[in-house]
Coordinates of C-alpha atoms and ligand atoms in Angstrom, one line a residue:
X300 CA -20.7 4.1 -25.7
X301 CA -17.6 2.3 -26.0
X302 CA -15.1 3.0 -23.1
X303 CA -13.1 0.2 -23.0
X304 CA -10.1 0.9 -20.5
X305 CA -7.0 1.9 -22.2
X306 CA -3.8 -0.1 -22.2
X307 CA -1.4 2.7 -20.2
X308 CA 0.9 4.2 -22.0
X309 CA 2.9 6.4 -20.2
X310 CA 2.6 10.0 -20.9
X311 CA 5.3 11.4 -22.7
X312 CA 6.1 15.2 -24.0
X313 CA 8.2 15.2 -27.4
X314 CA 8.2 11.9 -26.9
X315 CA 10.6 11.7 -23.9
X316 CA 9.7 9.9 -20.9
X317 CA 8.2 11.6 -17.9
X318 CA 9.3 10.8 -14.3
X319 CA 7.0 9.4 -12.2
X320 CA 6.0 12.7 -10.4
X321 CA 5.2 14.0 -13.6
X322 CA 3.4 11.0 -14.3
X323 CA 1.3 11.1 -11.4
X324 CA -0.1 14.7 -12.2
X325 CA -0.2 13.8 -15.9
X326 CA -1.8 10.2 -16.8
X327 CA -5.6 9.8 -17.1
X328 CA -6.6 13.4 -17.8
X329 CA -9.3 13.7 -20.6
X330 CA -7.9 14.2 -24.4
X331 CA -6.8 18.4 -24.8
X332 CA -10.4 19.1 -26.7
X333 CA -10.8 23.2 -26.5
X334 CA -13.3 23.6 -24.3
X335 CA -12.8 20.0 -22.6
X336 CA -12.4 19.5 -19.0
X337 CA -9.0 19.3 -17.2
X338 CA -9.9 16.2 -15.0
X339 CA -12.3 13.5 -16.2
X340 CA -16.0 14.0 -15.3
X341 CA -17.6 11.6 -12.8
X342 CA -20.6 9.8 -14.1
X343 CA -23.2 9.0 -11.7
X344 CA -24.8 6.1 -13.7
X345 CA -25.3 2.5 -12.8
X346 CA -26.5 1.1 -16.1
X347 CA -26.0 2.2 -19.3
X348 CA -28.2 2.2 -22.2
X349 CA -27.9 -1.2 -24.3
X350 CA -29.5 -3.5 -26.4
X351 CA -29.0 -7.0 -27.6
X352 CA -25.1 -8.7 -27.0
X353 CA -23.0 -6.3 -25.5
X354 CA -20.1 -5.8 -27.9
X355 CA -16.3 -5.4 -26.4
X356 CA -15.6 -2.6 -24.7
X357 CA -19.4 -1.6 -24.2
X358 CA -20.2 -0.5 -20.8
X359 CA -23.3 -2.2 -19.6
X360 CA -23.5 -2.2 -16.0
X361 CA -21.7 -0.5 -13.3
X362 CA -20.4 -3.5 -11.2
X363 CA -18.9 -4.5 -14.3
X364 CA -17.2 -1.6 -15.5
X365 CA -17.6 2.3 -15.6
X366 CA -15.6 4.9 -17.2
X367 CA -15.3 6.8 -13.8
X368 CA -12.8 4.3 -12.8
X369 CA -10.8 4.0 -15.7
X370 CA -8.3 7.4 -15.5
X371 CA -7.3 6.3 -12.1
X372 CA -6.8 2.6 -13.1
X373 CA -4.7 4.0 -16.0
X374 CA -2.8 6.4 -14.2
X375 CA -1.6 4.3 -11.3
X376 CA -0.5 1.2 -13.6
X377 CA 1.7 3.9 -15.5
X378 CA 3.4 4.3 -12.2
X379 CA 3.3 1.2 -11.3
X380 CA 4.9 0.3 -15.1
X381 CA 2.4 -2.1 -15.9
X382 CA 0.9 -2.7 -19.4
X383 CA -2.2 -3.8 -18.4
X384 CA -4.8 -1.2 -16.7
X385 CA -4.9 -1.3 -13.0
X386 CA -7.7 -2.9 -11.4
X387 CA -9.7 -0.8 -8.6
X388 CA -11.5 -2.2 -5.7
X389 CA -13.7 -0.9 -2.7
X390 CA -10.9 -1.1 -0.1
X391 CA -7.1 -2.7 0.1
X392 CA -8.5 -6.1 1.4
X393 CA -11.0 -6.2 -1.2
X394 CA -8.1 -6.4 -3.8
X395 CA -5.9 -8.6 -1.3
X396 CA -8.9 -11.0 -1.6
X397 CA -8.9 -10.8 -5.2
X398 CA -5.3 -11.7 -5.0
X399 CA -5.6 -14.7 -2.8
X400 CA -8.5 -16.2 -5.0
X401 CA -5.2 -17.5 -7.3
X402 CA -5.0 -20.0 -4.6
X403 CA -7.2 -23.2 -5.3
X404 CA -8.6 -25.1 -2.2
X405 CA -6.0 -27.4 -0.8
X406 CA -3.6 -25.1 -2.2
X407 CA -0.3 -23.1 -0.5
X408 CA 0.6 -19.8 -0.1
X409 CA 3.3 -17.9 1.6
X410 CA 2.9 -14.5 3.5
X411 CA 5.1 -12.5 5.9
X412 CA 5.2 -13.7 9.5
X413 CA 4.6 -9.8 10.2
X414 CA 2.1 -8.3 7.7
X415 CA -1.1 -6.0 7.6
X416 CA -2.8 -8.3 10.4
X417 CA -6.5 -8.5 8.0
X418 CA -4.4 -10.0 5.4
X419 CA -3.0 -13.0 7.7
X420 CA -6.2 -13.3 9.1
X421 CA -7.5 -13.7 5.9
X422 CA -5.2 -16.2 4.9
X423 CA -5.7 -18.0 8.2
X424 CA -9.6 -17.7 7.1
X425 CA -8.4 -20.0 3.9
X426 CA -6.5 -22.4 5.8
X427 CA -9.5 -23.1 8.1
X428 CA -12.3 -23.4 5.6
X429 CA -10.5 -24.5 2.2
X430 CA -7.9 -26.5 3.6
X431 CA -5.0 -23.8 2.3
X432 CA -1.4 -24.7 3.6
X433 CA -0.2 -21.1 4.9
X434 CA 3.3 -21.0 5.5
X435 CA 4.5 -17.7 7.1
X436 CA 8.1 -16.7 6.7
X437 CA 10.5 -13.7 7.9
X438 CA 11.0 -11.9 4.5
X439 CA 14.3 -10.2 5.4
X440 CA 15.2 -14.1 5.4
X441 CA 16.0 -14.8 1.9
X442 CA 17.0 -18.5 2.6
X443 CA 13.8 -19.2 4.4
X444 CA 11.3 -18.0 2.0
X445 CA 13.2 -19.5 -0.8
X446 CA 13.3 -22.8 1.3
X447 CA 9.3 -22.2 1.9
X448 CA 8.1 -21.3 -1.4
X449 CA 8.2 -24.8 -3.3
X450 CA 4.6 -25.9 -4.4
X451 CA 2.9 -22.7 -3.3
X452 CA 0.8 -21.5 -5.6
X453 CA 1.1 -17.9 -4.1
X454 CA 4.0 -16.0 -2.6
X455 CA 2.8 -12.8 -0.9
X456 CA 5.1 -9.9 0.0
X457 CA 4.8 -6.9 1.7
X458 CA 8.0 -5.3 1.7
X459 CA 8.7 -3.1 4.2
X460 CA 6.1 -5.0 6.5
X461 CA 4.0 -3.8 8.5
X462 CA 4.4 -3.4 11.2
X463 CA 7.8 -4.4 11.6
X464 CA 9.2 -2.8 8.6
X465 CA 11.7 -5.6 7.6
X466 CA 13.0 -5.3 4.1
X467 CA 12.9 -8.1 1.4
X468 CA 15.2 -8.9 -1.5
X469 CA 12.3 -8.9 -3.7
X470 CA 14.7 -8.7 -6.6
X471 CA 16.0 -12.0 -5.8
X472 CA 12.5 -13.5 -4.4
X473 CA 10.7 -12.8 -7.1
X474 CA 13.3 -14.6 -9.7
X475 CA 13.6 -17.6 -7.6
X476 CA 9.4 -17.9 -7.6
X477 CA 9.4 -17.3 -11.2
X478 CA 12.1 -20.1 -11.7
X479 CA 9.7 -22.2 -9.5
X480 CA 6.2 -21.6 -11.2
X481 CA 5.1 -19.7 -8.1
X482 CA 3.3 -17.0 -8.6
X483 CA 4.2 -13.7 -6.7
X484 CA 2.3 -10.5 -5.6
X485 CA 3.6 -7.6 -3.7
X486 CA 1.5 -5.3 -1.5
X487 CA 3.0 -2.0 -2.4
X488 CA 1.1 0.0 0.0
X489 CA 3.8 1.2 2.5
X490 CA 6.5 2.2 -0.5
X491 CA 4.0 3.7 -2.9
X492 CA 5.0 3.3 -6.9
X493 CA 7.5 5.9 -6.2
X494 CA 9.7 4.4 -3.5
X495 CA 9.5 0.6 -5.1
X496 CA 8.7 -1.4 -8.3
X497 CA 7.8 -4.3 -7.8
X498 CA 6.5 -5.1 -11.5
X499 CA 10.0 -4.4 -13.0
X500 CA 11.8 -6.4 -9.8
X501 CA 9.5 -9.3 -11.4
X502 CA 6.4 -9.2 -9.5
X503 CA 3.4 -10.9 -11.2
X504 CA 1.0 -8.7 -9.3
X505 CA 1.0 -5.6 -6.9
X506 CA -1.7 -4.7 -4.8
X507 CA -2.4 -1.2 -2.9
X508 CA -4.2 -0.1 -0.1
X509 CA -5.5 3.0 -2.3
X510 CA -6.9 4.1 1.0
X511 CA -3.2 5.3 2.4
X512 CA -0.7 7.3 0.6
X513 CA -2.1 7.0 -3.1
X514 CA -5.4 9.0 -1.8
X515 CA -3.3 10.6 0.7
X516 CA -5.8 12.5 2.8
X517 CA -7.7 9.6 5.2
X518 CA -11.2 10.4 3.7
X519 CA -11.8 6.9 1.5
X520 CA -11.2 3.3 1.8
X521 CA -10.3 1.8 -1.6
X522 CA -7.9 -0.5 -3.0
X523 CA -6.3 -1.7 -6.5
X524 CA -4.7 -4.6 -8.2
X525 CA -2.0 -3.8 -10.9
X526 CA -0.2 -6.3 -13.2
X527 CA 1.3 -6.6 -17.0
X528 CA -0.3 -10.1 -17.4
X529 CA -3.3 -9.9 -19.2
X530 CA -4.9 -13.4 -18.0
X531 CA -4.3 -12.3 -14.7
X532 CA -6.3 -9.1 -15.2
X533 CA -9.0 -10.6 -16.8
X534 CA -9.0 -12.8 -14.0
X535 CA -9.2 -10.0 -11.5
X536 CA -11.8 -8.4 -13.0
X537 CA -14.2 -11.1 -13.3
X538 CA -13.8 -11.8 -9.6
X539 CA -14.3 -8.0 -9.2
X540 CA -17.8 -8.5 -10.9
X541 CA -18.6 -11.8 -9.4
X542 CA -17.9 -10.9 -5.8
X543 CA -19.0 -7.2 -6.3
X544 CA -16.3 -5.1 -3.9
X545 CA -16.6 -2.4 -6.6
X546 CA -15.2 1.4 -5.7
X547 CA -17.6 4.3 -5.7
X548 CA -17.4 7.2 -7.9
X549 CA -16.6 9.7 -5.7
X550 CA -14.0 7.8 -3.7
X551 CA -12.5 7.3 -7.0
X552 CA -12.1 10.4 -7.9
X553 CA -10.8 11.7 -4.5
X554 CA -7.7 9.0 -4.9
X555 CA -7.1 10.4 -8.3
X556 CA -7.0 14.1 -7.1
X557 CA -4.9 12.7 -4.2
X558 CA -2.6 11.1 -6.4
X559 CA -2.0 14.4 -8.1
X560 CA 0.5 15.3 -5.4
X561 CA 1.8 12.0 -4.5
X562 CA 5.2 12.9 -5.2
X563 CA 5.0 16.2 -2.8
X564 CA 3.7 14.3 0.0
X565 CA 5.9 11.3 -0.4
X566 CA 8.7 13.6 -0.2
X567 CA 8.2 15.2 2.3
X568 CA 7.2 12.8 5.0
X569 CA 9.6 10.4 3.9
X570 CA 12.5 13.4 5.0
X571 CA 10.2 14.2 7.8
X572 CA 10.8 10.6 9.0
X573 CA 14.0 10.1 8.5
X574 CA 14.9 13.4 10.5
X575 CA 12.2 12.2 13.4
X576 CA 14.3 8.8 13.2
X577 CA 17.3 9.9 13.2
X578 CA 16.6 12.0 16.2
X579 CA 14.9 9.3 17.8
X580 CA 18.0 6.8 17.7
X581 CA 19.6 9.3 19.7
X582 CA 16.9 9.8 22.2
X583 CA 17.6 8.9 25.7
X584 CA 13.9 7.7 26.4
X585 CA 13.9 5.4 23.3
X586 CA 14.8 1.7 23.4
X587 CA 14.9 1.0 19.7
X588 CA 13.8 2.8 16.5
X589 CA 13.3 1.0 13.3
X590 CA 13.2 3.2 9.8
X591 CA 15.0 1.9 6.8
X592 CA 16.9 5.2 6.4
X593 CA 19.1 4.6 9.3
X594 CA 22.3 3.3 8.4
X595 CA 22.1 1.3 11.6
X596 CA 18.9 -0.4 10.6
X597 CA 18.7 -3.9 9.7
X598 CA 16.7 -3.4 6.3
X599 CA 19.0 -0.4 5.2
X600 CA 21.6 -1.6 3.1
X601 CA 18.8 -3.6 1.2
X602 CA 16.2 -0.7 1.2
X603 CA 19.2 1.6 -0.3
X604 CA 19.7 -1.3 -3.1
X605 CA 16.4 -2.1 -4.0
X606 CA 14.2 0.8 -3.6
X607 CA 13.8 4.5 -4.3
X608 CA 13.0 5.8 -1.2
X609 CA 12.9 4.9 2.5
X610 CA 9.1 5.3 3.2
X611 CA 7.6 7.2 6.1
X612 CA 6.2 4.8 8.4
X613 CA 8.6 4.5 11.7
X614 CA 8.7 1.5 14.3
X615 CA 9.2 3.3 17.7
X616 CA 9.6 1.3 21.5
X617 CA 9.7 4.0 24.2
X618 CA 11.7 2.9 27.4
X619 CA 9.3 1.5 30.0
X620 CA 7.8 -0.8 27.8
X621 CA 3.8 -1.0 27.0
X622 CA 2.7 1.3 29.4
X623 CA 5.2 4.0 28.4
X624 CA 4.2 3.5 24.8
X625 CA 0.7 4.0 25.9
X626 CA 1.4 7.3 27.8
X627 CA 2.8 8.5 24.7
X628 CA -0.2 8.0 23.0
X629 CA -1.9 9.9 25.3
X630 CA 0.6 12.2 25.4
X631 CA 0.6 13.9 22.0
X632 CA -1.5 16.6 21.2
X633 CA -0.3 17.0 17.2
X634 CA 0.2 13.5 16.3
X635 CA -3.3 11.8 15.9
X636 CA -3.6 8.6 17.8
X637 CA -5.6 6.4 15.1
X638 CA -5.1 3.4 13.1
X639 CA -4.1 3.8 9.9
X640 CA -1.4 5.1 7.6
X641 CA -0.1 7.3 4.9
X642 CA -2.1 10.8 5.2
X643 CA -0.9 14.0 5.4
X644 CA -1.4 13.6 9.1
X645 CA 0.8 12.2 11.4
X646 CA -0.4 9.9 13.7
X647 CA 0.5 6.8 15.7
X648 CA -0.5 3.7 17.7
X649 CA 0.8 0.7 19.7
X650 CA 0.2 -2.1 17.6
X651 CA -0.4 -4.6 20.2
X652 CA -4.0 -2.6 21.3
X653 CA -5.2 -5.6 18.8
X654 CA -5.8 -8.5 20.2
X655 CA -5.5 -10.1 16.6
X656 CA -2.2 -8.6 15.6
X657 CA 0.9 -11.0 15.5
X658 CA 2.5 -12.2 19.1
X659 CA 5.8 -11.3 17.6
X660 CA 5.4 -7.7 17.6
X661 CA 6.4 -6.2 20.8
X662 CA 3.8 -5.2 23.3
X663 CA 5.7 -1.5 23.3
X664 CA 5.7 -1.2 19.7
X665 CA 4.7 2.1 18.3
X666 CA 4.0 2.2 14.6
X667 CA 4.3 6.0 13.3
X668 CA 2.9 7.1 10.0
X669 CA 4.2 10.3 9.5
X670 CA 2.9 13.3 7.7
X671 CA 3.8 16.4 5.8
X672 CA 3.4 18.8 9.2
X673 CA 6.7 21.0 9.7
X674 CA 8.9 18.6 11.2
X675 CA 10.0 20.9 14.4
X676 CA 6.6 21.1 15.3
X677 CA 6.0 17.2 14.6
X678 CA 9.5 16.5 17.0
X679 CA 8.6 19.2 19.8
X680 CA 5.0 17.2 20.3
X681 CA 6.6 13.7 20.2
X682 CA 9.7 14.6 22.5
X683 CA 7.3 16.3 24.7
X684 CA 5.1 12.9 24.9
X685 CA 8.1 11.1 25.3
X686 CA 9.3 12.7 28.4
X687 CA 5.9 13.2 29.9
X688 CA 5.6 9.7 29.3
X689 CA 8.8 8.8 31.2
X690 CA 7.8 10.7 34.1
X691 CA 4.0 9.5 34.5
Ligands
PLP984 C1 0.2 -3.0 4.0 C2 -1.7 -2.8 4.1 N1 -2.3 -3.9 3.2 C3 -3.5 -4.0 2.7 C4 -4.4 -2.6 4.0 C5 -6.0 -3.0 3.8 O1 -6.2 -2.4 3.3 P1 -7.8 -1.4 3.6 O2 -7.7 -0.9 5.0 O3 -8.0 0.0 2.5 O4 -8.7 -2.5 3.2 C6 -3.8 -2.0 4.4 C7 -4.5 -1.6 5.9 O5 -4.5 -0.8 6.7 C8 -2.3 -2.4 4.7 O6 -1.7 -1.3 6.0

């Protein structure tokens, strides 16, 4: 049987291109055959019948490739506007590790000073074990990034950053890196392909923690790499086969099911986040609130220019410092005290509870992932928790 991952062609209706919200629903479906299923099957097989030399596109062994990955890989790549199928991994970190493999021993990588802490930990590990020069930059400071990328093998950007929500000028940074021959990767986990299109803005590679918005229900851990460059795609596939961090079939099936409602979930959680951020900005018990939707936010103008949504993560510093922040986490009853983000349920945590979080992240910063609940219920719970924390 030959089921080579197909180069994604965006589904069209009467030759008209479809909007991203429709692509999320329509891409990666089986052919419309009479009596055929509307959803792709899950194939539970670690190996495939094979004799002699493997022919191009022929399935052989599931660590190398399986048809169960293809519908999700095709749908995600179509959403990101890639001409190569996506490459699914067992976690976002496995996908990021594959991207870091582009940096040779003794090479140089530029990363955000604030980024997912394990991504930064991975870069530090490359420095310690392979003599890689790691330069941390404020991605919102365009001059600083441009001053750092000369001679780099990779510029890895998160935007908005985790957890500080700094917004990078992606079109400018990516164009400058391309001019100087620096490979670029954008972690698009926070924005999702509905909020930001890094490949169209000039990125070589996009990476995702599929665990978050793409799957959307806090029930799987999964990652993906997306690129339009066939050579990079081949390298990432070879890396996956060699290192073996492959996705399980059920996880990929769940991620595709989650992807079907991405537009609805993102629309609702972004609207909730913007409203909650607006109310927090006027709240007497709030020291600082960060969300790119706020006209006063340092990233607002740039996000409005380069993104198609402001995302649903809020940075909140309640009045009263670290103790007040911890008390808010204790007091909420609807918001879930938990790490991770991008699920249908709203959650929050104080990031510096982790000893590994960057020391420039304020001690009292709560990272809030706004979900799809009724906004008034979310607000009532949060407002009550802020008041209770102030009184405790
Ligand atoms: C922005 C970002 N990238 C990557 C990751 C890593 O993804 P995973 O937990 O799926 O390995 C995370 C996890 O929180 C994240 O927030």
